[in-house]
mmCIF file of C-alpha atoms in Angstrom:
data_model
loop_
_atom_site.group_PDB
_atom_site.id
_atom_site.type_symbol
_atom_site.label_atom_id
_atom_site.label_comp_id
_atom_site.label_asym_id
_atom_site.label_seq_id
_atom_site.Cartn_x
_atom_site.Cartn_y
_atom_site.Cartn_z
ATOM 1 C CA MET A 1 49.814 87.677 109.748
ATOM 2 C CA PHE A 2 50.306 91.416 109.091
ATOM 3 C CA TRP A 3 51.333 93.324 112.200
ATOM 4 C CA LEU A 4 50.186 96.959 112.322
ATOM 5 C CA VAL A 5 52.349 98.987 114.710
ATOM 6 C CA ILE A 6 51.923 102.715 115.257
ATOM 7 C CA LYS A 7 54.515 104.519 117.379
ATOM 8 C CA GLY A 8 55.470 101.289 119.133
ATOM 9 C CA LEU A 9 51.845 100.290 119.865
ATOM 10 C CA TYR A 10 50.082 97.212 118.488
ATOM 11 C CA HIS A 11 46.701 97.679 116.860
ATOM 12 C CA ILE A 12 43.861 96.389 119.069
ATOM 13 C CA GLN A 13 43.001 93.714 116.467
ATOM 14 C CA ASN A 14 46.510 92.316 116.786
ATOM 15 C CA VAL A 15 46.270 92.340 120.584
ATOM 16 C CA ASN A 16 43.005 90.399 120.373
ATOM 17 C CA GLY A 17 44.622 87.987 117.931
ATOM 18 C CA LEU A 18 47.546 87.397 120.293
ATOM 19 C CA HIS A 19 45.144 86.864 123.191
ATOM 20 C CA SER A 20 43.204 84.266 121.184
ATOM 21 C CA ARG A 21 46.404 82.410 120.249
ATOM 22 C CA LEU A 22 47.589 82.487 123.874
ATOM 23 C CA LYS A 23 44.272 80.963 125.039
ATOM 24 C CA LYS A 24 44.606 78.160 122.498
ATOM 25 C CA TRP A 25 48.172 77.533 123.619
ATOM 26 C CA ILE A 26 47.179 77.368 127.296
ATOM 27 C CA ASP A 27 44.275 75.004 126.491
ATOM 28 C CA ARG A 28 46.716 72.317 125.340
ATOM 29 C CA PHE A 29 47.911 71.884 128.935
ATOM 30 C CA LYS A 30 44.413 70.732 129.975
ATOM 31 C CA GLY A 31 44.780 71.992 133.539
ATOM 32 C CA VAL A 32 48.287 70.590 134.107
ATOM 33 C CA ALA A 33 49.795 71.756 137.381
ATOM 34 C CA THR A 34 52.092 74.746 136.970
ATOM 35 C CA LYS A 35 55.032 72.776 138.429
ATOM 36 C CA TYR A 36 55.106 70.825 135.149
ATOM 37 C CA LEU A 37 54.817 73.807 132.809
ATOM 38 C CA ASP A 38 58.597 74.098 132.448
ATOM 39 C CA ASN A 39 58.738 70.573 131.022
ATOM 40 C CA TYR A 40 55.931 71.310 128.549
ATOM 41 C CA THR A 41 57.367 74.628 127.418
ATOM 42 C CA LYS A 42 60.838 73.115 127.114
ATOM 43 C CA ARG A 43 59.532 70.391 124.801
ATOM 44 C CA ILE A 44 57.536 72.895 122.762
ATOM 45 C CA GLY A 45 60.684 75.017 122.476
ATOM 46 C CA GLU A 46 62.703 71.983 121.382
ATOM 47 C CA LYS A 47 60.073 71.195 118.741
ATOM 48 C CA TRP A 48 60.209 74.767 117.462
ATOM 49 C CA MET A 49 64.004 74.725 117.387
ATOM 50 C CA SER A 50 64.161 71.439 115.484
ATOM 51 C CA GLN A 51 61.691 72.737 112.908
ATOM 52 C CA ASN A 52 63.333 76.104 112.402
ATOM 53 C CA GLY A 53 67.084 75.539 112.620
ATOM 54 C CA ILE A 54 70.002 73.484 113.833
ATOM 55 C CA VAL A 55 69.737 71.903 117.292
ATOM 56 C CA LEU A 56 72.695 72.808 119.529
ATOM 57 C CA VAL A 57 73.557 70.362 122.303
ATOM 58 C CA ALA A 58 76.131 70.348 125.129
ATOM 59 C CA SER A 59 77.274 66.945 126.424
ATOM 60 C CA VAL A 60 79.625 66.109 129.300
ATOM 61 C CA SER A 61 81.542 62.962 130.248
ATOM 62 C CA ILE A 62 82.071 63.239 134.000
ATOM 63 C CA PHE A 63 85.090 61.342 135.293
ATOM 64 C CA SER A 64 85.911 60.052 138.758
ATOM 65 C CA ASP A 65 89.253 58.247 138.801
ATOM 66 C CA ASP A 66 89.057 55.788 135.884
ATOM 67 C CA LYS A 67 85.253 55.705 135.649
ATOM 68 C CA VAL A 68 82.725 57.845 133.802
ATOM 69 C CA LEU A 69 79.097 58.600 134.650
ATOM 70 C CA ILE A 70 76.345 57.565 132.266
ATOM 71 C CA ILE A 71 72.615 58.119 132.665
ATOM 72 C CA ARG A 72 69.575 56.278 131.346
ATOM 73 C CA GLU A 73 67.134 58.676 129.754
ATOM 74 C CA ASN A 74 63.358 58.550 129.796
ATOM 75 C CA LYS A 75 62.563 61.107 127.107
ATOM 76 C CA PRO A 76 60.126 61.036 124.168
ATOM 77 C CA THR A 77 63.015 60.784 121.685
ATOM 78 C CA ALA A 78 65.256 58.602 123.861
ATOM 79 C CA PHE A 79 63.311 56.079 125.910
ATOM 80 C CA ASN A 80 65.450 53.794 128.053
ATOM 81 C CA LYS A 81 68.680 54.868 126.330
ATOM 82 C CA TRP A 82 72.082 55.348 127.945
ATOM 83 C CA ASN A 83 73.827 58.648 127.347
ATOM 84 C CA PHE A 84 76.225 61.148 128.858
ATOM 85 C CA PRO A 85 74.520 64.043 130.672
ATOM 86 C CA SER A 86 73.510 66.464 127.932
ATOM 87 C CA GLY A 87 70.887 68.879 126.740
ATOM 88 C CA HIS A 88 69.959 71.780 124.505
ATOM 89 C CA ILE A 89 71.915 75.006 124.545
ATOM 90 C CA GLU A 90 69.355 77.719 125.173
ATOM 91 C CA TYR A 91 69.117 80.857 123.073
ATOM 92 C CA GLY A 92 71.784 83.397 124.059
ATOM 93 C CA GLU A 93 73.453 80.963 126.462
ATOM 94 C CA ASP A 94 77.213 80.509 126.769
ATOM 95 C CA ILE A 95 78.214 76.998 125.631
ATOM 96 C CA LEU A 96 80.382 76.232 128.666
ATOM 97 C CA TYR A 97 77.726 77.497 131.055
ATOM 98 C CA SER A 98 75.129 75.380 129.256
ATOM 99 C CA ALA A 99 77.240 72.245 129.705
ATOM 100 C CA ARG A 100 77.608 72.832 133.451
ATOM 101 C CA ARG A 101 73.922 73.701 133.811
ATOM 102 C CA GLU A 102 72.768 70.515 132.077
ATOM 103 C CA VAL A 103 74.977 68.393 134.316
ATOM 104 C CA LYS A 104 73.593 70.090 137.417
ATOM 105 C CA GLU A 105 69.978 69.688 136.275
ATOM 106 C CA GLU A 106 70.281 66.055 135.271
ATOM 107 C CA THR A 107 72.662 64.704 137.931
ATOM 108 C CA GLY A 108 72.900 67.195 140.796
ATOM 109 C CA PHE A 109 76.681 67.492 140.378
ATOM 110 C CA ASP A 110 78.701 70.676 140.002
ATOM 111 C CA VAL A 111 81.512 70.148 137.508
ATOM 112 C CA ASN A 112 84.647 71.806 136.249
ATOM 113 C CA LEU A 113 85.137 71.405 132.496
ATOM 114 C CA ILE A 114 88.731 70.349 131.829
ATOM 115 C CA GLY A 115 88.711 69.450 128.150
ATOM 116 C CA THR A 116 86.766 68.611 125.009
ATOM 117 C CA THR A 117 86.809 65.816 122.459
ATOM 118 C CA GLY A 118 85.401 68.168 119.851
ATOM 119 C CA VAL A 119 82.231 69.041 117.980
ATOM 120 C CA TYR A 120 79.966 66.445 116.344
ATOM 121 C CA ASN A 121 77.645 67.298 113.450
ATOM 122 C CA PHE A 122 74.987 64.688 112.624
ATOM 123 C CA ILE A 123 71.385 63.956 111.714
ATOM 124 C CA SER A 124 69.602 62.582 114.774
ATOM 125 C CA SER A 125 67.231 59.637 114.972
ATOM 126 C CA SER A 126 64.390 62.177 114.991
ATOM 127 C CA ASN A 127 65.743 63.601 111.717
ATOM 128 C CA ASN A 128 67.103 66.855 113.158
ATOM 129 C CA GLN A 129 70.478 68.298 112.294
ATOM 130 C CA VAL A 130 72.424 68.411 115.553
ATOM 131 C CA ILE A 131 75.694 70.092 116.451
ATOM 132 C CA LEU A 132 76.924 68.560 119.703
ATOM 133 C CA PHE A 133 79.703 70.090 121.800
ATOM 134 C CA HIS A 134 81.250 67.383 123.963
ATOM 135 C CA PHE A 135 83.216 68.133 127.120
ATOM 136 C CA ILE A 136 85.137 66.280 129.799
ATOM 137 C CA GLY A 137 84.367 67.232 133.382
ATOM 138 C CA GLU A 138 85.300 66.473 136.952
ATOM 139 C CA VAL A 139 83.032 66.737 139.989
ATOM 140 C CA THR A 140 83.672 69.751 142.229
ATOM 141 C CA GLY A 141 80.540 69.644 144.384
ATOM 142 C CA GLY A 142 76.929 68.630 144.749
ATOM 143 C CA SER A 143 75.615 65.083 145.092
ATOM 144 C CA LEU A 144 73.883 62.608 142.817
ATOM 145 C CA ASN A 145 70.261 63.689 142.419
ATOM 146 C CA LEU A 146 68.721 62.477 139.171
ATOM 147 C CA GLU A 147 66.131 64.561 137.340
ATOM 148 C CA GLU A 148 63.084 62.426 138.135
ATOM 149 C CA ASP A 149 60.986 63.084 135.041
ATOM 150 C CA GLU A 150 63.654 62.368 132.449
ATOM 151 C CA ILE A 151 66.424 60.271 134.045
ATOM 152 C CA THR A 152 65.674 56.793 135.421
ATOM 153 C CA ASP A 153 69.115 55.418 136.296
ATOM 154 C CA SER A 154 72.839 56.130 136.387
ATOM 155 C CA LYS A 155 76.089 54.287 136.918
ATOM 156 C CA TRP A 156 79.831 54.768 136.992
ATOM 157 C CA ILE A 157 81.638 52.499 134.559
ATOM 158 C CA LYS A 158 84.987 52.220 132.836
ATOM 159 C CA ILE A 159 85.130 53.687 129.346
ATOM 160 C CA ASN A 160 86.102 50.377 127.745
ATOM 161 C CA GLU A 161 82.905 48.844 129.139
ATOM 162 C CA LEU A 162 80.868 51.212 126.988
ATOM 163 C CA VAL A 163 82.274 49.534 123.901
ATOM 164 C CA THR A 164 80.320 46.397 124.837
ATOM 165 C CA PHE A 165 76.932 48.196 124.773
ATOM 166 C CA GLU A 166 74.573 47.268 121.961
ATOM 167 C CA ASN A 167 73.552 50.066 119.599
ATOM 168 C CA GLU A 168 69.931 49.847 120.706
ATOM 169 C CA ASP A 169 70.995 50.576 124.287
ATOM 170 C CA LEU A 170 72.673 53.882 123.422
ATOM 171 C CA ARG A 171 71.235 57.222 122.394
ATOM 172 C CA GLU A 172 72.586 58.163 118.958
ATOM 173 C CA PRO A 173 74.954 55.154 119.010
ATOM 174 C CA ASN A 174 77.133 56.257 116.084
ATOM 175 C CA VAL A 175 77.925 59.551 117.775
ATOM 176 C CA MET A 176 78.310 57.939 121.198
ATOM 177 C CA LYS A 177 80.830 55.478 119.792
ATOM 178 C CA GLN A 178 82.797 58.293 118.157
ATOM 179 C CA ILE A 179 82.960 60.052 121.522
ATOM 180 C CA ILE A 180 83.887 56.832 123.333
ATOM 181 C CA ASP A 181 86.659 56.162 120.804
ATOM 182 C CA ASN A 182 88.072 59.656 121.365
ATOM 183 C CA LEU A 183 87.903 59.147 125.138
ATOM 184 C CA LEU A 184 89.729 55.807 124.904
ATOM 185 C CA LYS A 185 92.427 57.323 122.684
ATOM 186 C CA GLU A 186 92.571 60.410 124.916
ATOM 187 C CA ASN A 187 91.987 62.700 121.957
ATOM 188 C CA PHE A 188 91.419 65.664 124.229
ATOM 189 C CA HIS A 189 91.636 69.357 123.438
ATOM 190 C CA SER A 190 91.753 72.448 125.616
ATOM 191 C CA ILE A 191 88.428 74.178 126.240
ATOM 192 C CA SER A 192 90.267 77.431 125.520
ATOM 193 C CA VAL A 193 89.208 76.870 121.887
ATOM 194 C CA PHE A 194 85.750 78.002 123.033
ATOM 195 C CA ASN A 195 85.876 81.768 123.262
ATOM 196 C CA LYS A 196 83.819 83.529 125.892
ATOM 197 C CA LYS A 197 80.352 84.477 124.643
ATOM 198 C CA LEU A 198 80.315 88.033 123.332
ATOM 199 C CA GLU A 199 77.741 90.364 124.822
ATOM 200 C CA ASN A 200 75.711 92.785 122.731
ATOM 201 C CA ILE A 201 77.089 96.297 122.956
ATOM 202 C CA SER A 202 74.708 99.198 122.419
ATOM 203 C CA ASN A 203 75.983 102.419 120.927
#
């Protein structure tokens, strides 16, 4: 579509066109309650991201003594699959902040990130290129409160128990097993390798 802009103003035909597209977009919700709009818009955003670029994901293995927390997901692309708390890094978001936010949203825990096993680049089961930043965390506050719509279960288990899981029980099993192997071998790195997000500076 050609966008005609004069002195920062959109031509009325373009405004009408935007209004028409917005109405069509709203119609797809078919009267869904506004409390669920975040879930719909998040999934639409994920679809757009997967179609137009690399998907960035932050994942966290939360430890308590010698056990780690895993969650069972109930998502369109990961139904009834075990995974570490994780999710998409939003546009403009700091990676470390994103990791802590996803943990809070999915589990209710506040965490301190104490290390990383590295960055994992792979093609997902939904055929998206994914770059996953994996962290190690420890609980500093909050309480277990699973995200009802997308998480159905959780449990604390020893890392070596994860090795016994069948591939079909894990989300992205090849990547999960790489992470688990690094956790077992304690191939940890300092999170200082992740520089603080730079802010835009206007002249």
